[in-house]
CSV table of C-alpha atoms in Angstrom, one decimal:
chain,number,residue,atom,x,y,z
A,548,UNK,CA,6.2,-15.6,-11.7
A,549,UNK,CA,8.4,-17.9,-9.6
A,550,UNK,CA,8.9,-18.0,-5.9
A,551,UNK,CA,8.3,-17.4,-3.2
A,552,UNK,CA,12.1,-16.9,-2.6
A,553,UNK,CA,13.7,-16.8,0.8
A,554,UNK,CA,14.9,-13.3,1.9
A,555,UNK,CA,18.2,-12.5,0.4
A,556,UNK,CA,19.0,-9.6,2.7
A,557,UNK,CA,18.9,-9.4,6.5
A,558,UNK,CA,15.5,-8.5,8.0
A,559,UNK,CA,14.8,-6.4,11.0
A,560,UNK,CA,14.8,-8.7,14.0
A,561,UNK,CA,16.6,-11.5,12.2
A,562,UNK,CA,15.4,-15.1,11.7
A,563,UNK,CA,13.4,-16.4,14.7
A,564,UNK,CA,14.7,-19.4,16.6
A,565,UNK,CA,12.7,-21.9,18.6
A,566,UNK,CA,14.8,-21.7,21.8
A,567,UNK,CA,14.7,-17.9,22.0
A,568,UNK,CA,11.7,-16.5,20.0
A,569,UNK,CA,9.0,-19.1,20.7
A,570,UNK,CA,8.8,-18.6,24.5
A,571,UNK,CA,9.1,-14.9,24.2
A,572,UNK,CA,6.5,-14.6,21.5
A,573,UNK,CA,4.2,-16.9,23.5
A,574,UNK,CA,4.4,-14.5,26.5
A,575,UNK,CA,3.7,-11.6,24.2
A,576,UNK,CA,0.8,-13.4,22.6
A,577,UNK,CA,-0.9,-13.8,25.9
A,578,UNK,CA,-0.2,-10.2,27.1
A,579,UNK,CA,-1.4,-8.5,23.9
A,580,UNK,CA,-4.4,-10.7,24.0
A,581,UNK,CA,-5.1,-9.4,27.5
A,582,UNK,CA,-4.6,-5.8,26.3
A,583,UNK,CA,-7.0,-6.4,23.5
A,584,UNK,CA,-9.7,-8.0,25.7
A,585,UNK,CA,-9.4,-5.1,28.1
A,586,UNK,CA,-9.9,-2.6,25.3
A,587,UNK,CA,-12.9,-4.4,23.8
A,588,UNK,CA,-14.6,-4.8,27.2
A,589,UNK,CA,-14.2,-1.0,27.7
A,590,UNK,CA,-15.5,-0.3,24.2
A,591,UNK,CA,-18.6,-2.5,24.7
A,592,UNK,CA,-19.3,-1.1,28.1
A,593,UNK,CA,-19.1,2.4,26.8
A,594,UNK,CA,-21.2,1.5,23.8
A,595,UNK,CA,-24.0,0.2,26.1
A,596,UNK,CA,-24.0,3.6,27.8
A,597,UNK,CA,-24.3,5.4,24.5
A,598,UNK,CA,-20.7,6.5,24.3
A,599,UNK,CA,-18.9,5.2,21.2
A,600,UNK,CA,-15.2,5.5,22.1
A,601,UNK,CA,-13.7,4.4,18.8
A,602,UNK,CA,-10.0,4.6,20.0
A,603,UNK,CA,-10.7,1.6,22.3
A,604,UNK,CA,-11.8,-0.5,19.2
A,605,UNK,CA,-8.8,0.8,17.2
A,606,UNK,CA,-6.4,-0.3,19.9
A,607,UNK,CA,-8.1,-3.6,20.1
A,608,UNK,CA,-7.3,-4.0,16.4
A,609,UNK,CA,-3.7,-3.2,17.1
A,610,UNK,CA,-3.5,-5.8,19.9
A,611,UNK,CA,-5.1,-8.4,17.6
A,612,UNK,CA,-2.6,-7.7,14.9
A,613,UNK,CA,0.2,-8.2,17.4
A,614,UNK,CA,-1.3,-11.5,18.5
A,615,UNK,CA,-1.4,-12.7,14.9
A,616,UNK,CA,2.2,-11.4,14.3
A,617,UNK,CA,3.5,-13.3,17.3
A,618,UNK,CA,1.6,-16.5,16.1
A,619,UNK,CA,3.2,-16.1,12.7
A,620,UNK,CA,6.7,-15.6,14.2
A,621,UNK,CA,6.3,-18.7,16.3
A,622,UNK,CA,5.2,-20.7,13.2
A,623,UNK,CA,8.1,-19.2,11.3
A,624,UNK,CA,10.6,-20.3,14.0
A,625,UNK,CA,9.2,-23.8,13.9
A,626,UNK,CA,9.2,-23.9,10.0
A,627,UNK,CA,12.1,-21.6,9.1
A,628,UNK,CA,12.0,-22.6,5.4
A,629,UNK,CA,8.3,-21.5,5.0
A,630,UNK,CA,8.7,-18.2,3.1
A,631,UNK,CA,4.9,-17.5,3.0
A,632,UNK,CA,4.8,-17.5,6.8
A,633,UNK,CA,7.7,-15.1,7.0
A,634,UNK,CA,5.9,-12.8,4.6
A,635,UNK,CA,2.8,-12.8,6.8
A,636,UNK,CA,4.8,-12.1,9.9
A,637,UNK,CA,6.5,-9.1,8.3
A,638,UNK,CA,3.2,-7.7,7.1
A,639,UNK,CA,1.4,-8.0,10.4
A,640,UNK,CA,4.3,-6.4,12.3
A,641,UNK,CA,4.5,-3.5,9.9
A,642,UNK,CA,0.7,-2.9,9.6
A,643,UNK,CA,-0.3,-3.2,13.2
A,644,UNK,CA,1.7,-0.3,14.6
A,645,UNK,CA,0.2,2.1,12.1
A,646,UNK,CA,-3.1,2.0,14.1
A,647,UNK,CA,-1.3,3.6,17.0
A,648,UNK,CA,0.3,6.2,14.7
A,649,UNK,CA,-3.1,7.2,13.5
A,650,UNK,CA,-4.6,7.1,17.0
A,651,UNK,CA,-2.0,9.4,18.5
A,652,UNK,CA,-2.3,11.8,15.6
A,653,UNK,CA,-6.0,11.8,16.1
A,654,UNK,CA,-5.6,12.7,19.8
A,655,UNK,CA,-3.3,15.6,18.8
A,656,UNK,CA,-5.9,16.8,16.4
A,657,UNK,CA,-8.6,16.6,19.1
A,658,UNK,CA,-6.4,18.7,21.4
A,659,UNK,CA,-5.9,21.3,18.6
A,660,UNK,CA,-9.6,21.6,18.0
A,661,UNK,CA,-10.3,21.9,21.8
A,662,UNK,CA,-7.8,24.7,22.3
A,663,UNK,CA,-8.1,26.5,18.9
A,664,UNK,CA,-11.4,25.5,17.4
A,665,UNK,CA,-11.2,28.2,14.7
A,666,UNK,CA,-7.9,26.7,13.4
A,667,UNK,CA,-8.6,23.0,14.2
A,668,UNK,CA,-12.0,23.0,12.5
A,669,UNK,CA,-10.9,25.1,9.5
A,670,UNK,CA,-11.3,23.3,6.2
A,671,UNK,CA,-7.6,23.6,5.4
A,672,UNK,CA,-6.5,21.9,8.6
A,673,UNK,CA,-9.2,19.3,8.4
A,674,UNK,CA,-8.3,18.4,4.8
A,675,UNK,CA,-4.7,18.3,5.7
A,676,UNK,CA,-5.3,15.7,8.5
A,677,UNK,CA,-7.6,13.7,6.2
A,678,UNK,CA,-4.9,13.7,3.5
A,679,UNK,CA,-2.4,12.4,6.1
A,680,UNK,CA,-4.8,9.5,7.1
A,681,UNK,CA,-5.6,8.6,3.4
A,682,UNK,CA,-1.9,8.7,2.5
A,683,UNK,CA,-1.1,6.3,5.4
A,684,UNK,CA,-3.6,3.8,4.0
A,685,UNK,CA,-2.3,4.1,0.5
A,686,UNK,CA,1.3,3.9,1.7
A,687,UNK,CA,0.8,0.7,3.7
A,688,UNK,CA,-1.0,-0.9,0.7
A,689,UNK,CA,2.1,0.0,-1.5
A,690,UNK,CA,4.5,-1.3,1.1
A,691,UNK,CA,2.6,-4.6,1.6
A,692,UNK,CA,2.5,-5.1,-2.2
A,693,UNK,CA,6.2,-4.5,-2.4
A,694,UNK,CA,7.0,-6.9,0.5
A,695,UNK,CA,5.0,-9.6,-1.3
A,696,UNK,CA,6.5,-8.8,-4.8
A,697,UNK,CA,10.0,-8.8,-3.4
A,698,UNK,CA,9.6,-12.5,-2.5
A,699,UNK,CA,8.3,-13.5,-5.9
A,700,UNK,CA,10.9,-11.9,-8.2
A,701,UNK,CA,14.6,-12.0,-8.9
A,702,UNK,CA,14.5,-9.0,-11.3
A,703,UNK,CA,17.1,-6.5,-10.1
A,704,UNK,CA,15.2,-3.5,-11.4
A,705,UNK,CA,11.9,-4.6,-9.7
A,706,UNK,CA,13.8,-5.3,-6.5
A,707,UNK,CA,15.3,-1.8,-6.6
A,708,UNK,CA,11.9,-0.2,-7.2
A,709,UNK,CA,10.4,-2.2,-4.3
A,710,UNK,CA,13.2,-1.1,-2.0
A,711,UNK,CA,12.7,2.5,-2.9
A,712,UNK,CA,9.0,2.3,-2.2
A,713,UNK,CA,9.7,0.6,1.1
A,714,UNK,CA,12.2,3.3,2.1
A,715,UNK,CA,9.6,5.9,1.3
A,716,UNK,CA,7.1,4.0,3.4
A,717,UNK,CA,9.2,3.7,6.6
A,718,UNK,CA,10.2,7.4,6.2
A,719,UNK,CA,6.6,8.6,5.9
A,720,UNK,CA,5.5,6.5,8.8
A,721,UNK,CA,8.3,8.0,10.9
A,722,UNK,CA,7.1,11.5,10.0
A,723,UNK,CA,3.5,10.5,10.9
A,724,UNK,CA,4.7,9.2,14.3
A,725,UNK,CA,6.6,12.5,14.9
A,726,UNK,CA,3.8,14.9,14.0
A,727,UNK,CA,1.8,14.7,17.2
A,728,UNK,CA,4.9,15.9,19.2
A,729,UNK,CA,5.2,19.4,17.7
A,730,UNK,CA,1.4,19.7,17.3
A,731,UNK,CA,0.8,18.9,21.0
A,732,UNK,CA,3.7,20.9,22.2
A,733,UNK,CA,2.6,24.0,20.3
A,734,UNK,CA,-1.0,23.6,21.5
A,735,UNK,CA,0.1,23.3,25.1
A,736,UNK,CA,2.4,26.3,24.9
A,737,UNK,CA,-0.1,28.7,23.2
A,738,UNK,CA,-3.2,27.5,25.0
A,739,UNK,CA,-2.0,28.8,28.4
A,740,UNK,CA,-4.6,31.1,29.8
A,741,UNK,CA,-7.2,30.3,27.1
A,742,UNK,CA,-10.6,28.8,27.6
A,743,UNK,CA,-10.4,25.2,26.5
A,744,UNK,CA,-13.4,23.3,25.2
A,745,UNK,CA,-14.5,20.2,27.2
A,746,UNK,CA,-12.5,17.1,26.2
A,747,UNK,CA,-13.2,14.1,28.3
A,748,UNK,CA,-12.1,14.0,32.0
A,749,UNK,CA,-8.7,14.7,33.5
A,750,UNK,CA,-6.5,17.7,33.4
A,751,UNK,CA,-5.4,19.4,30.2
A,752,UNK,CA,-1.7,19.0,31.1
A,753,UNK,CA,-2.2,15.2,31.7
A,754,UNK,CA,-3.8,14.8,28.2
A,755,UNK,CA,-0.8,16.6,26.7
A,756,UNK,CA,1.7,14.5,28.6
A,757,UNK,CA,0.0,11.3,27.4
A,758,UNK,CA,0.1,12.3,23.8
A,759,UNK,CA,3.6,13.6,24.0
A,760,UNK,CA,5.0,10.5,25.8
A,761,UNK,CA,3.2,8.2,23.3
A,762,UNK,CA,4.4,10.3,20.4
A,763,UNK,CA,8.0,10.2,21.6
A,764,UNK,CA,7.9,6.4,22.1
A,765,UNK,CA,6.3,5.8,18.7
A,766,UNK,CA,8.7,8.2,17.0
A,767,UNK,CA,11.7,6.4,18.5
A,768,UNK,CA,10.4,3.0,17.3
A,769,UNK,CA,9.5,4.3,13.8
A,770,UNK,CA,12.9,6.2,13.5
A,771,UNK,CA,14.8,3.0,14.5
A,772,UNK,CA,13.0,1.0,11.8
A,773,UNK,CA,13.5,3.7,9.2
A,774,UNK,CA,17.2,4.1,10.1
A,775,UNK,CA,17.9,0.3,9.8
A,776,UNK,CA,16.1,0.2,6.5
A,777,UNK,CA,18.1,3.1,5.1
A,778,UNK,CA,21.3,1.2,6.0
A,779,UNK,CA,23.0,-0.6,3.0
A,780,UNK,CA,21.4,-4.0,2.7
A,781,UNK,CA,23.4,-6.9,4.2
A,782,UNK,CA,23.2,-10.6,3.2
A,783,UNK,CA,20.7,-12.6,5.2
A,784,UNK,CA,23.6,-14.8,6.4
A,785,UNK,CA,25.5,-11.8,7.7
A,786,UNK,CA,23.0,-9.4,9.3
A,787,UNK,CA,24.3,-6.2,11.0
A,788,UNK,CA,24.3,-6.0,14.7
A,789,UNK,CA,21.6,-3.3,14.6
A,790,UNK,CA,19.0,-5.5,13.0
A,791,UNK,CA,19.1,-8.3,15.6
A,792,UNK,CA,19.6,-7.1,19.2
A,793,UNK,CA,18.1,-3.7,19.6
A,794,UNK,CA,15.0,-4.7,17.7
A,795,UNK,CA,13.7,-6.2,20.9
A,796,UNK,CA,13.5,-2.6,22.3
A,797,UNK,CA,11.0,-1.7,19.6
A,798,UNK,CA,8.5,-4.1,21.2
A,799,UNK,CA,9.1,-2.4,24.6
A,800,UNK,CA,8.4,1.0,23.1
A,801,UNK,CA,5.2,-0.3,21.4
A,802,UNK,CA,4.1,-1.8,24.7
A,803,UNK,CA,4.8,1.3,26.8
A,804,UNK,CA,3.0,3.4,24.2
A,805,UNK,CA,0.0,1.1,24.3
A,806,UNK,CA,-0.1,1.6,28.0
A,807,UNK,CA,-0.1,5.4,27.6
A,808,UNK,CA,-2.9,5.3,25.1
A,809,UNK,CA,-4.8,2.9,27.4
A,810,UNK,CA,-4.8,5.5,30.2
A,811,UNK,CA,-6.3,8.1,27.8
A,812,UNK,CA,-9.8,6.5,28.3
A,813,UNK,CA,-11.5,8.3,31.2
A,814,UNK,CA,-13.6,5.3,32.0
A,815,UNK,CA,-10.6,3.4,33.5
A,816,UNK,CA,-10.4,2.7,37.3
A,817,UNK,CA,-7.3,2.7,39.4
A,818,UNK,CA,-7.6,-1.1,39.6
A,819,UNK,CA,-7.4,-1.3,35.8
A,820,UNK,CA,-4.4,0.9,35.9
A,821,UNK,CA,-2.6,-1.4,38.4
A,822,UNK,CA,-3.3,-4.4,36.1
A,823,UNK,CA,-1.9,-2.6,33.1
A,824,UNK,CA,1.2,-1.6,35.0
A,825,UNK,CA,1.7,-5.3,35.9
A,826,UNK,CA,1.3,-6.3,32.3
A,827,UNK,CA,3.8,-3.6,31.2
A,828,UNK,CA,6.3,-4.8,33.8
A,829,UNK,CA,6.0,-8.4,32.6
A,830,UNK,CA,6.4,-7.3,29.0
A,831,UNK,CA,9.5,-5.2,29.7
A,832,UNK,CA,11.2,-7.9,31.8
A,833,UNK,CA,10.6,-10.5,29.1
A,834,UNK,CA,12.1,-8.3,26.4
A,835,UNK,CA,15.1,-7.6,28.5
A,836,UNK,CA,15.5,-11.3,29.1
A,837,UNK,CA,15.2,-11.8,25.3
A,838,UNK,CA,18.0,-9.3,24.6
A,839,UNK,CA,20.3,-11.0,27.2
A,840,UNK,CA,19.6,-14.4,25.8
A,841,UNK,CA,20.4,-13.3,22.2
A,842,UNK,CA,23.6,-11.6,23.4
A,843,UNK,CA,24.8,-14.6,25.4
A,844,UNK,CA,24.1,-17.1,22.6
A,845,UNK,CA,25.3,-14.9,19.8
A,846,UNK,CA,22.0,-15.1,18.0
């Protein structure tokens, strides 16, 4: 087996450059590190009180995957011919966001069980959700394997199979990102006037709004990634407009969604919320600046 070979088709986000991507990724590295530390502090604090709030640990994992992804992208920008670094960057970007997909679907499942325990705790529904989670794990393993194999082969048939599997993967992930939206909407609609089981603190409507807003943002990002992957492949030297400029918006969606999931934890104070809003504002402004820089320089 030869290789690794440089990507022969345009990748989502394009090739990173030092003058644009390094400063932006450095800012994101610090901000996601701050997000991650906040979640781990909350998790450890709750754990010391006997309350194991696993979603905080899961979101910490997402933040750390984003930190590593930004480090890999900075290294890739400094060493553009290092194919192994580019592979690692692609893998961490693709795998990290799946934690938020699973987390939001888990929240939707918890709301279903709180409003309709007979349905939510039924074996059929429980097995269906477990099958979704297991399939997510199996699919990401398949996609990562194909991403690596694509860089180590020139066989047209193998490349075709790898692309088909990757198309299946991004499509399935978009479906998983979409599922919490109809589930939560139906639960909110049919639960009016019903006795709801205790589910943390805060109003029932606020919980639904958080899951719906996060679901919409995650679905937009996943749908964008799926749509660009389904487009006919373009040479790496001639990437389509859609794979370079708007990809920066995907990070904005991820960041806003992360903020929404952060507010889910009932242990947060208003001061914590203010700090997270400040972080979100910084992230959003940096990404807007990144888009403007790319447009002005024709990157």
